[in-house]
CSV table of C-alpha atoms and ligand atoms in Angstrom, one decimal:
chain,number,residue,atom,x,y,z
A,21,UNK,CA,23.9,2.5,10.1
A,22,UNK,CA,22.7,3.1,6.4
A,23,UNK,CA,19.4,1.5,5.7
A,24,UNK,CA,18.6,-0.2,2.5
A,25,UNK,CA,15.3,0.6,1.8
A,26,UNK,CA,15.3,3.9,2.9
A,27,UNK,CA,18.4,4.8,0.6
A,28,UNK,CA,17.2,3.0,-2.6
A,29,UNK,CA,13.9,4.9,-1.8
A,30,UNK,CA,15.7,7.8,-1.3
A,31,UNK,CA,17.3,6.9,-5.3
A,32,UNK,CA,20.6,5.9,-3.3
A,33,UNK,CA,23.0,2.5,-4.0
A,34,UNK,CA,22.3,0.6,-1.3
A,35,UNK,CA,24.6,-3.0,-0.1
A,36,UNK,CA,22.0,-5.3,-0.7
A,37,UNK,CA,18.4,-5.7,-2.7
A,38,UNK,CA,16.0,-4.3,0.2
A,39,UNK,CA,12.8,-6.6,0.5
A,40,UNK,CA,9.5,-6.3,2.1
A,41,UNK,CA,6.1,-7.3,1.6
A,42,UNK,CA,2.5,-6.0,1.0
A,43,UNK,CA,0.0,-7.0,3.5
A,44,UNK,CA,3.4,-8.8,5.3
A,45,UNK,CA,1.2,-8.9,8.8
A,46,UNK,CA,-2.1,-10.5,8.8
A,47,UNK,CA,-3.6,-14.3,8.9
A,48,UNK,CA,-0.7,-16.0,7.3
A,49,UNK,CA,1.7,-15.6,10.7
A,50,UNK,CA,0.4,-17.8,13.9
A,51,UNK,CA,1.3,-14.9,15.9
A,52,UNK,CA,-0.8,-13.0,14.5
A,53,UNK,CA,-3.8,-15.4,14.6
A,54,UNK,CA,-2.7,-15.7,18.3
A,55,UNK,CA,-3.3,-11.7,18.8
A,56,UNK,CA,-6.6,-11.9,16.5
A,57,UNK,CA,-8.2,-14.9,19.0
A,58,UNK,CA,-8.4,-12.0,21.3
A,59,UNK,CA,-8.6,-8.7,19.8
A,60,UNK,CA,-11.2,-7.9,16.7
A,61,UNK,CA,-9.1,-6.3,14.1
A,62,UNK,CA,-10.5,-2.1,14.8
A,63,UNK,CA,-9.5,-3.2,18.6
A,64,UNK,CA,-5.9,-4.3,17.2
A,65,UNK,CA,-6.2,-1.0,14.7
A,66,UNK,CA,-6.8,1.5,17.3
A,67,UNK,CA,-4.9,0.4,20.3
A,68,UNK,CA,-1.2,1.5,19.5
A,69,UNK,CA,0.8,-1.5,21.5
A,70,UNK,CA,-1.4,-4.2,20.0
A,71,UNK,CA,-0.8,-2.5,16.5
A,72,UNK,CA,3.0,-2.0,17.2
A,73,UNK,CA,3.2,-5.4,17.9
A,74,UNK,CA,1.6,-6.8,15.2
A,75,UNK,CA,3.5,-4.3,12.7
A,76,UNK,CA,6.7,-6.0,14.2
A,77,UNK,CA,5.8,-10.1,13.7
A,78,UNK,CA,7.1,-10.1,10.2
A,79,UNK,CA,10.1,-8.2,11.2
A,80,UNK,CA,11.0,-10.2,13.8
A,81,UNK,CA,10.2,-13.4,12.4
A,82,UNK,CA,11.8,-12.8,8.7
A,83,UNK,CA,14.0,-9.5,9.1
A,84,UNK,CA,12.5,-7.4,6.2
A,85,UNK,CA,14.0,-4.3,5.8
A,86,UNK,CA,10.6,-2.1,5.6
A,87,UNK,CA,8.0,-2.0,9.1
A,88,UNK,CA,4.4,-1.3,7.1
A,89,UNK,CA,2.4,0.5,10.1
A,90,UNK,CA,-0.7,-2.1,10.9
A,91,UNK,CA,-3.9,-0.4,10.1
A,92,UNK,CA,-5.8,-0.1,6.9
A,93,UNK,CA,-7.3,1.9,4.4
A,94,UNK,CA,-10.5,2.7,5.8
A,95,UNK,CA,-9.2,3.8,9.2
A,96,UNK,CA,-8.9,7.5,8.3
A,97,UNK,CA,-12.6,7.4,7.5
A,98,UNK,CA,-13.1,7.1,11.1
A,99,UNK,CA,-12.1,10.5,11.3
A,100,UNK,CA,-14.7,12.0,9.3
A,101,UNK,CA,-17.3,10.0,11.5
A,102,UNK,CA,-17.8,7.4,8.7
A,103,UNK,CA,-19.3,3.7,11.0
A,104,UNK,CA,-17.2,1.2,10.4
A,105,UNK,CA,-16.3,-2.9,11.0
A,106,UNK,CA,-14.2,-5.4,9.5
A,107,UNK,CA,-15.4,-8.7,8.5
A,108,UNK,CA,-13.1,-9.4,7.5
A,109,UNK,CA,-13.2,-6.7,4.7
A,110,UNK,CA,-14.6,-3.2,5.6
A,111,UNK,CA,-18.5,-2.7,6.3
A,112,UNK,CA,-20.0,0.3,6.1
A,113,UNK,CA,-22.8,1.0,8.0
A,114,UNK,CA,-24.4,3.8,6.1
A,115,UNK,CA,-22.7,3.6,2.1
A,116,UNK,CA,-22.9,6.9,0.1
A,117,UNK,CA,-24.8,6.8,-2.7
A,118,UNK,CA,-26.6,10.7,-3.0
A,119,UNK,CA,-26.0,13.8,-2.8
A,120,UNK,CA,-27.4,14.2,0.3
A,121,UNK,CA,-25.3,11.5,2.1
A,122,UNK,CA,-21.8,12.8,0.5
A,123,UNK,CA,-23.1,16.2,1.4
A,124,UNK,CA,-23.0,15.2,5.2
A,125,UNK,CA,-20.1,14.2,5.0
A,126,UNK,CA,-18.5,17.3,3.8
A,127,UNK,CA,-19.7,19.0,7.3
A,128,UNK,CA,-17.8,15.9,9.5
A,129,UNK,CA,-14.6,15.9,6.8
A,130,UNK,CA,-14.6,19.9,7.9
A,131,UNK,CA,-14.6,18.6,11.1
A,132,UNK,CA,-11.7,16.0,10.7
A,133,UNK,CA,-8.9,18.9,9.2
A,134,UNK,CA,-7.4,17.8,12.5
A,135,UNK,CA,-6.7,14.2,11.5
A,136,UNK,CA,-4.1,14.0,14.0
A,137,UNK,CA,-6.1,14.5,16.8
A,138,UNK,CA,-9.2,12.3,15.5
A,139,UNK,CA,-7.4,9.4,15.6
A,140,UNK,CA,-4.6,9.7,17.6
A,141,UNK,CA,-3.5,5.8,17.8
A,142,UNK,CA,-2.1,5.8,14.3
A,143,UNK,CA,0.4,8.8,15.3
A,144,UNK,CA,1.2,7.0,18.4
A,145,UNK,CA,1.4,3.5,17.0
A,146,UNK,CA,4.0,5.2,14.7
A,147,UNK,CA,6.2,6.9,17.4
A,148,UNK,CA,6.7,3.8,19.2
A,149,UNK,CA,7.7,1.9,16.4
A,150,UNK,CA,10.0,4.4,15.2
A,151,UNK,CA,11.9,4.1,18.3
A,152,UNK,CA,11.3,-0.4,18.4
A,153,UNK,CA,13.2,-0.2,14.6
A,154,UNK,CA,15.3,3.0,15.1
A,155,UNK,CA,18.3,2.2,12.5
A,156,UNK,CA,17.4,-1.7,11.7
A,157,UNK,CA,14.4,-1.1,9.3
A,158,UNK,CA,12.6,1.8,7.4
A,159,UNK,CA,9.2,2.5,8.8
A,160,UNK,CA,6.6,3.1,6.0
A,161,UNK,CA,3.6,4.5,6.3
A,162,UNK,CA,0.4,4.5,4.0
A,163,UNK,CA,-3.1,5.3,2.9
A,164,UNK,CA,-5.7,4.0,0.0
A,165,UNK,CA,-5.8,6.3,-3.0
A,166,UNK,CA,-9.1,8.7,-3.1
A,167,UNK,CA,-10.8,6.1,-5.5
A,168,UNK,CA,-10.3,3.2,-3.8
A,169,UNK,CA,-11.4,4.3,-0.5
A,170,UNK,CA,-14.6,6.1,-2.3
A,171,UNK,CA,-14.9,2.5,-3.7
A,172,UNK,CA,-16.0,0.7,-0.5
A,173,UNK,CA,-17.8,3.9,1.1
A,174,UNK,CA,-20.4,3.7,-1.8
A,175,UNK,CA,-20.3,-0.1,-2.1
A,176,UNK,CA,-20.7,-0.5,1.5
A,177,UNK,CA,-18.1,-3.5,1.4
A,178,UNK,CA,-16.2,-5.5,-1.5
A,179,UNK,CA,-18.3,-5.5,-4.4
A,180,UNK,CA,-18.2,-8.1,-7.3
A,181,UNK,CA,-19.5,-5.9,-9.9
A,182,UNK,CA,-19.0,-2.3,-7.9
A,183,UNK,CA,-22.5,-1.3,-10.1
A,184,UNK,CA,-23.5,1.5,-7.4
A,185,UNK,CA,-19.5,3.0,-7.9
A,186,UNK,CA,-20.1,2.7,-12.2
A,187,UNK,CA,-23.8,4.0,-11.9
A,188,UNK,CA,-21.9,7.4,-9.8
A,189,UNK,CA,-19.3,7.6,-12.3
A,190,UNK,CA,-21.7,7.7,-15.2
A,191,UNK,CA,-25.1,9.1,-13.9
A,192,UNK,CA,-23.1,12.1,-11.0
A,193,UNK,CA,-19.6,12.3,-12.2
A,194,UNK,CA,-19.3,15.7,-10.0
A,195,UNK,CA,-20.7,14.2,-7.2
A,196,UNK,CA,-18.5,11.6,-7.4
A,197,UNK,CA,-15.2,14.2,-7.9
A,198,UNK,CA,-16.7,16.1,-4.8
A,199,UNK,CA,-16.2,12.7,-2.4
A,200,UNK,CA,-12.6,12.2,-4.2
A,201,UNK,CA,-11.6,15.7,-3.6
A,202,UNK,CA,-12.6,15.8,0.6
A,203,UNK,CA,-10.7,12.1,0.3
A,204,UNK,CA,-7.5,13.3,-1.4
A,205,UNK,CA,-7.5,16.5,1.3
A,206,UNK,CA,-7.7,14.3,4.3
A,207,UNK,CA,-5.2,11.7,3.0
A,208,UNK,CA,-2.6,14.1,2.4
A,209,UNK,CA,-2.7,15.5,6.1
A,210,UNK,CA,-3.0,11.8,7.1
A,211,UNK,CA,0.0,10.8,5.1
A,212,UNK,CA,1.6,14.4,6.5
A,213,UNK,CA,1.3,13.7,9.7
A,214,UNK,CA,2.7,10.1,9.7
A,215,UNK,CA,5.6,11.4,8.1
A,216,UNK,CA,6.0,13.7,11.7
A,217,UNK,CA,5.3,10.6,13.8
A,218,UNK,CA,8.5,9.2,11.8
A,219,UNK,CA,7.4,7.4,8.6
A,220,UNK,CA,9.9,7.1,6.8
A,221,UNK,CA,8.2,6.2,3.2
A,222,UNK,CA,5.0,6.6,2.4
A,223,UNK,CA,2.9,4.3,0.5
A,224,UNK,CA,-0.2,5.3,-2.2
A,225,UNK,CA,-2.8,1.7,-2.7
A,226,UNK,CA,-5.1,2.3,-5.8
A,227,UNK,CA,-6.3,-1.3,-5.7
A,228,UNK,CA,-9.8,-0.7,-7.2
A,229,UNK,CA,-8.0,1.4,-9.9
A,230,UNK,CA,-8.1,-1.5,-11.8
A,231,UNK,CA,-11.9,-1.5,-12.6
A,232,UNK,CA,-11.1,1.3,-14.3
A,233,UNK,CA,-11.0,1.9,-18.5
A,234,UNK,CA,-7.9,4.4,-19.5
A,235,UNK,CA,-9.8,7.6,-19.9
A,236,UNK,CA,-11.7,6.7,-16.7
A,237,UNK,CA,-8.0,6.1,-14.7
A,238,UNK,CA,-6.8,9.4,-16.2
A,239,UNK,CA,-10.5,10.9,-14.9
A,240,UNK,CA,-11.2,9.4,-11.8
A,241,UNK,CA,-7.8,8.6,-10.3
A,242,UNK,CA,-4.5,9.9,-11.9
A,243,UNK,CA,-5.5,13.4,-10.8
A,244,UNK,CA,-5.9,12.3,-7.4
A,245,UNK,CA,-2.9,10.0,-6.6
A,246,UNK,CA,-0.9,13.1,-8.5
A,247,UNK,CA,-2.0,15.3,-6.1
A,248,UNK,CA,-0.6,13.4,-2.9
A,249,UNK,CA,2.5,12.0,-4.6
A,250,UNK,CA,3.1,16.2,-5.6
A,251,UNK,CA,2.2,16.9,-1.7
A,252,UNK,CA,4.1,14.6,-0.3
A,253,UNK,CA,7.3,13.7,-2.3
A,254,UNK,CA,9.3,17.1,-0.8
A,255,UNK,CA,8.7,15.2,2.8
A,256,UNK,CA,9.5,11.6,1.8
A,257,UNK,CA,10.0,9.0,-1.0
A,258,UNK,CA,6.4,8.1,-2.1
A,259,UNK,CA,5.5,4.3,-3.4
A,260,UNK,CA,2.8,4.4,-5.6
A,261,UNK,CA,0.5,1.2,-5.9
A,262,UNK,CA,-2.2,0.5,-8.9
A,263,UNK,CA,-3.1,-2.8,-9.1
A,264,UNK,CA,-3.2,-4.0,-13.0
A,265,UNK,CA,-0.8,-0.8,-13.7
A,266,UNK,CA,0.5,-2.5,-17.1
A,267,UNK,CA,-2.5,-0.7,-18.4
A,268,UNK,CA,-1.7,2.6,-17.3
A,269,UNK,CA,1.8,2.9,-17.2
A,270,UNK,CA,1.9,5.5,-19.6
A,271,UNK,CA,-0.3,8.1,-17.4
A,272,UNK,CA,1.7,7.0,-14.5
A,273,UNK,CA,5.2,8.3,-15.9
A,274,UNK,CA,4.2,11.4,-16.4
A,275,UNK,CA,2.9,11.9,-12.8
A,276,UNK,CA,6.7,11.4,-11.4
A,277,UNK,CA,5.9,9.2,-8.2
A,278,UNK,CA,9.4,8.4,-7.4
A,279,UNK,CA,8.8,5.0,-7.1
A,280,UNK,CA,6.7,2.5,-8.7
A,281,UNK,CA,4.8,-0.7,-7.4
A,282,UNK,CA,4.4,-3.1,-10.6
A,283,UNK,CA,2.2,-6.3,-10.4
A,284,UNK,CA,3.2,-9.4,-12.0
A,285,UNK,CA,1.2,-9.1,-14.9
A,286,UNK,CA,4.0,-7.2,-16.5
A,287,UNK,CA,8.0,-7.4,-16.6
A,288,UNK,CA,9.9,-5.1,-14.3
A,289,UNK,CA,12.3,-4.7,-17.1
A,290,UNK,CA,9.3,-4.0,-19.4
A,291,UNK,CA,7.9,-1.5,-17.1
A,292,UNK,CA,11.0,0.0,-16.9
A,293,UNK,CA,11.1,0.4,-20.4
A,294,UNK,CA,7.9,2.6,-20.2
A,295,UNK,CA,9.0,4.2,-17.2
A,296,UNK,CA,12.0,5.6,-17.7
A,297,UNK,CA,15.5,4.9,-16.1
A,298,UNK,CA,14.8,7.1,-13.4
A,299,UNK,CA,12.1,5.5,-11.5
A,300,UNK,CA,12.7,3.4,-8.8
A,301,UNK,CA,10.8,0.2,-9.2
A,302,UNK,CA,9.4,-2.2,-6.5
A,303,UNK,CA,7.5,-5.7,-7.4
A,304,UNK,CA,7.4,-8.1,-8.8
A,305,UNK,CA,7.2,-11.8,-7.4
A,306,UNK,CA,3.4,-13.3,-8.3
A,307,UNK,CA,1.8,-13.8,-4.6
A,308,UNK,CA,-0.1,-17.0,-5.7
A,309,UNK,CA,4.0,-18.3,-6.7
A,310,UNK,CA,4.5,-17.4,-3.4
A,311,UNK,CA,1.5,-18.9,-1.7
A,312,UNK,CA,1.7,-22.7,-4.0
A,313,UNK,CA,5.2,-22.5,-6.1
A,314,UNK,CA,7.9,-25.0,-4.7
A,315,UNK,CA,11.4,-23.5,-3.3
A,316,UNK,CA,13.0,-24.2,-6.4
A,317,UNK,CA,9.6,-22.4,-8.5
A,318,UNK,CA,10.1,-19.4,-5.7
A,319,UNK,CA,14.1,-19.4,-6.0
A,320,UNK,CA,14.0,-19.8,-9.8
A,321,UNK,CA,11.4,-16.6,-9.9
A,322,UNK,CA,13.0,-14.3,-7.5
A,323,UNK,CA,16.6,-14.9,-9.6
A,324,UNK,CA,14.5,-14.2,-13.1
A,325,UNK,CA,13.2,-10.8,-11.4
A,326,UNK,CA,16.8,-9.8,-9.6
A,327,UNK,CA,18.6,-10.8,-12.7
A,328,UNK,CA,16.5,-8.0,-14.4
A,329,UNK,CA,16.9,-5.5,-12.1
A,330,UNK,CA,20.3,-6.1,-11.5
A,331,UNK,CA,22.3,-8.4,-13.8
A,332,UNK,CA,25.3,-7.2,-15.6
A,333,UNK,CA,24.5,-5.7,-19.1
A,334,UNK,CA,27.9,-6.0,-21.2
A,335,UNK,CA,30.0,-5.9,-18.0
A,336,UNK,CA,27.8,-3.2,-16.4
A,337,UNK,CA,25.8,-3.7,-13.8
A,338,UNK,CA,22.6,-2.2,-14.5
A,339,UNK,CA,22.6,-0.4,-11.1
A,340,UNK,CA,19.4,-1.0,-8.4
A,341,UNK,CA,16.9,0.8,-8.5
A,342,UNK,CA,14.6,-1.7,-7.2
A,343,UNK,CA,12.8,-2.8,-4.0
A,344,UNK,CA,11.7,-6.0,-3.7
A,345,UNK,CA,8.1,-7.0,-3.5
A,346,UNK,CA,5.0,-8.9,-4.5
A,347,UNK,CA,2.7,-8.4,-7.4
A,348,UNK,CA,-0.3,-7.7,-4.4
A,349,UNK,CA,-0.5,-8.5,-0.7
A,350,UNK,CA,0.4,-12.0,0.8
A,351,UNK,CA,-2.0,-14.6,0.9
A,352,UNK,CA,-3.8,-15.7,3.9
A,353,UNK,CA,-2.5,-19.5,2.5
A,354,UNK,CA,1.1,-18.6,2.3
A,355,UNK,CA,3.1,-21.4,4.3
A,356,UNK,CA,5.8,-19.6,6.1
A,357,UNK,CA,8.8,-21.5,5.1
A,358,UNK,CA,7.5,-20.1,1.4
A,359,UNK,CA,8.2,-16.6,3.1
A,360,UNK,CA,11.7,-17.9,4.4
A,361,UNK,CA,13.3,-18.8,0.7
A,362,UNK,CA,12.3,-16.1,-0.4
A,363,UNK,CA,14.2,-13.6,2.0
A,364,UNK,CA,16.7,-16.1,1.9
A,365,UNK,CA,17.1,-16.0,-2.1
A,366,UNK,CA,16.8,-12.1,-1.6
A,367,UNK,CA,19.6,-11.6,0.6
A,368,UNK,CA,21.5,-14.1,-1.3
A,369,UNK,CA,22.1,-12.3,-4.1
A,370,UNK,CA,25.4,-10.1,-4.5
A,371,UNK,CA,24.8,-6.8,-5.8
B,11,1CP,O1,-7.6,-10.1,10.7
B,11,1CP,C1,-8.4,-9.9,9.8
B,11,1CP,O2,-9.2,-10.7,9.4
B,11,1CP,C2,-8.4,-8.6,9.0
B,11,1CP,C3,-7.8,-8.7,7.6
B,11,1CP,C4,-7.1,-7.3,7.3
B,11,1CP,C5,-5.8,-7.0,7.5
B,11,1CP,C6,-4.7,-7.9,8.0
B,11,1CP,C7,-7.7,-6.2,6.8
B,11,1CP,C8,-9.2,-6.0,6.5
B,11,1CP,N1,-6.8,-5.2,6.7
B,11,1CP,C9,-5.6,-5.7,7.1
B,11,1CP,C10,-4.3,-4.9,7.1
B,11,1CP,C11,-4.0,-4.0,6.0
B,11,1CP,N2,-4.8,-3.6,5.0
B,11,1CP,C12,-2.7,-3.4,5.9
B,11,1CP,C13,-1.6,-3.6,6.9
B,11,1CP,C14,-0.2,-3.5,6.6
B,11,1CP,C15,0.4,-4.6,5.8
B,11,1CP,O3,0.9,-5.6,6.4
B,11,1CP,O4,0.5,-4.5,4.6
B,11,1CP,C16,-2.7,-2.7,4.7
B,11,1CP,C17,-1.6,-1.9,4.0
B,11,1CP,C18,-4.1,-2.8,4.2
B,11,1CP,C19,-4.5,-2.1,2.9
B,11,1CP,C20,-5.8,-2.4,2.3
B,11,1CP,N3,-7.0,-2.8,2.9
B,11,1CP,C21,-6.0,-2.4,0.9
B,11,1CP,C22,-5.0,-2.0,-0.1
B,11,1CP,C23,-4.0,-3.0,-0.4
B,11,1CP,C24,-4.4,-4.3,-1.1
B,11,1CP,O5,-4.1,-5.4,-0.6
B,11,1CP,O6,-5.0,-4.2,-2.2
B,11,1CP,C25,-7.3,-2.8,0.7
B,11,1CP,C26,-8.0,-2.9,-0.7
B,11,1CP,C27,-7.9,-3.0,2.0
B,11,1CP,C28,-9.3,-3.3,2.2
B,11,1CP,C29,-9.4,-4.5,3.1
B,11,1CP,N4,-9.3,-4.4,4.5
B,11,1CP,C30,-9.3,-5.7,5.0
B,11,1CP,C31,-9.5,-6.6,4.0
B,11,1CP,C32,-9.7,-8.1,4.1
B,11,1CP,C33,-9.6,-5.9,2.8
B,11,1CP,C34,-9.8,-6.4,1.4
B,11,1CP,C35,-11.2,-6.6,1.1
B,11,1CP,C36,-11.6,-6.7,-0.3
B,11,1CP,O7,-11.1,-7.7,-1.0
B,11,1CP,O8,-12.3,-5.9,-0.9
């Protein structure tokens, strides 16, 4: 059976708008609270049945048509012997901040080439749900962009003001380019070896990308996401997320990530306009909608968005290039029959 998100990914017409959801796992579902009262989050992370279950409670509970592997951005630091907890953000034990802690790093990141064998769960985790989904969903799998990773090993944990990230950027730009570059090497063979263990899609999160002024995004970041969307787009359809990417959109087109995550800050059909025809777009709906709008606020916002993407223009439809998705993640206050019209408006509509 043909599925939707993977052939829209793929840049194919698909039957229906495929839909899933950033940060679609996590505190918002009982279920998952009910695993979390008994497993801390690494525990749940790093032991594949506990993370294949959790990757499947949205699934199973609202049928999207993506599986997002349940980990997170910091786990490939594990790798490269970086000591880690959640709390429930990442906490570094040790942040980065000299040359001489970045520097001992480069000796365990030489170490970690063999990602695959250094943390062997998220491989595993991905096997078995490849064969839980098989034909009924696409399985994506993901990292965090170089910077934003870099962003929370120098911080030590989410920062306000990230001064000790600004004060690197400004007072030991190379040093900084030297952590971005052993970052970028082992996220691409992260992201190549979930695509062996049967990710189907890969997705790119630039979060902290936002902090960033234009000529900073195009220092700092662009080069990097470039270099794993050129790496990995031959082996599968690559997503790339930048939160606030209204302000970057022109640096992002010419770096040809097949397709484009968009927040709400910004109209798909504006993007688009930026963009190109090409690109495959994914977004929009505003999470905080999501979390407090009414059904008729959330039916009334997902029909402005489809309409967009795929009303008729002069008796032509305008074709569907477009996954659906939030702005950002969901919100831990997200009340679950919000989720439910939602995927109910989604599938609703006739393409
Ligand atoms: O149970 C808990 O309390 C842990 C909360 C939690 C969860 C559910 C964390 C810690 N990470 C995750 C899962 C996660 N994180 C996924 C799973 C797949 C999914 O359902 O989407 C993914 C893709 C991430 C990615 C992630 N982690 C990003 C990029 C995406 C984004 O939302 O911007 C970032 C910035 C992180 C860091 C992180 N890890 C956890 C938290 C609470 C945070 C954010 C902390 C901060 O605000 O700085």
């Amino acid at each position: 059976m043909e599925k939707p998100l993977f052939q829209v990914a793929k840049g194919e017409k698909a039957r229906s708008v495929p839909i899933w959801l950033m940060r679609q796992a996590g505190r918002y579902l009982p279920e998952y609270q009910a695993v979390r009262a008994k497993y801390g989050f690494l525990e749940v992370c790093q032991n594949p049945e506990l993370a294949v279950e959790v990757s499947l409670q949205p699934w199973k509970r609202f049928g999207f048509d993506g599986v997002i592997l349940f980990s997170d951005i910091l786990i490939p630091t594990l790798a490269m012997g970086v000591e880690l907890d959640f709390n429930p953000g990442p906490l570094i034990q040790k942040p980065l901040r000299s040359a001489k802690d970045i520097r001992a790093l480069e000796g365990s990141l030489t170490q970690a080439k063999n990602v695959f064998e250094s943390i062997p769960y998220v491989f595993q985790a991905l096997e078995l749900l490849k064969k839980e989904i098989s034909d009924s969903a696409t399985l994506i799998g993901f990292c965090g962009a170089p910077f934003t990773v870099a962003c929370y090993l120098i911080e030590g944990k989410h920062s306000q003001d990230f001064s000790h990230v600004k004060k690197m950027m400004k007072e030991s730009p190379i040093l900084l380019h030297i952590l971005l570059d052993k970052l970028c090497g082992l996220f691409i063979e992260y992201l190549k070896s979930q695509v062996k263990s049967g990710a189907e899609v890969v997705q790119v999160f630039d979060t902290w990308a936002s902090l960033l002024s234009t000529e900073e995004y195009a220092e700092f970041a662009y080069p990097y996401e470039k270099r794993l969307v050129d790496e990995l787009k031959p082996l599968a359809p690559v997503i790339l997320f930048v939160k606030e990417s209204s302000k970057f959109l022109n640096e992002i087109k010419k770096m040809e990530a097949p397709i484009v995550s968009i927040d709400q800050s910004i109209s798909l059909e504006d993007a688009r306009t930026v963009l190109g025809k090409e690109v495959i777009l994914q977004g929009n709906l505003d999470p905080e909608l999501l979390a407090s709008g009414t059904k008729s606020d959330i039916r009334r916002a997902v029909q402005a968005i489809l309409t967009q993407t795929q009303g008729q223009v002069q008796g032509r439809a305008r074709g569907q290039k477009h996954i659906f998705n939030l702005g950002h993640g969901v919100l831990p206050h997200t009340p679950l029959e919000n989720v439910s019209t939602l995927v109910e408006e989604v599938r609703g509509f006739h393409v």
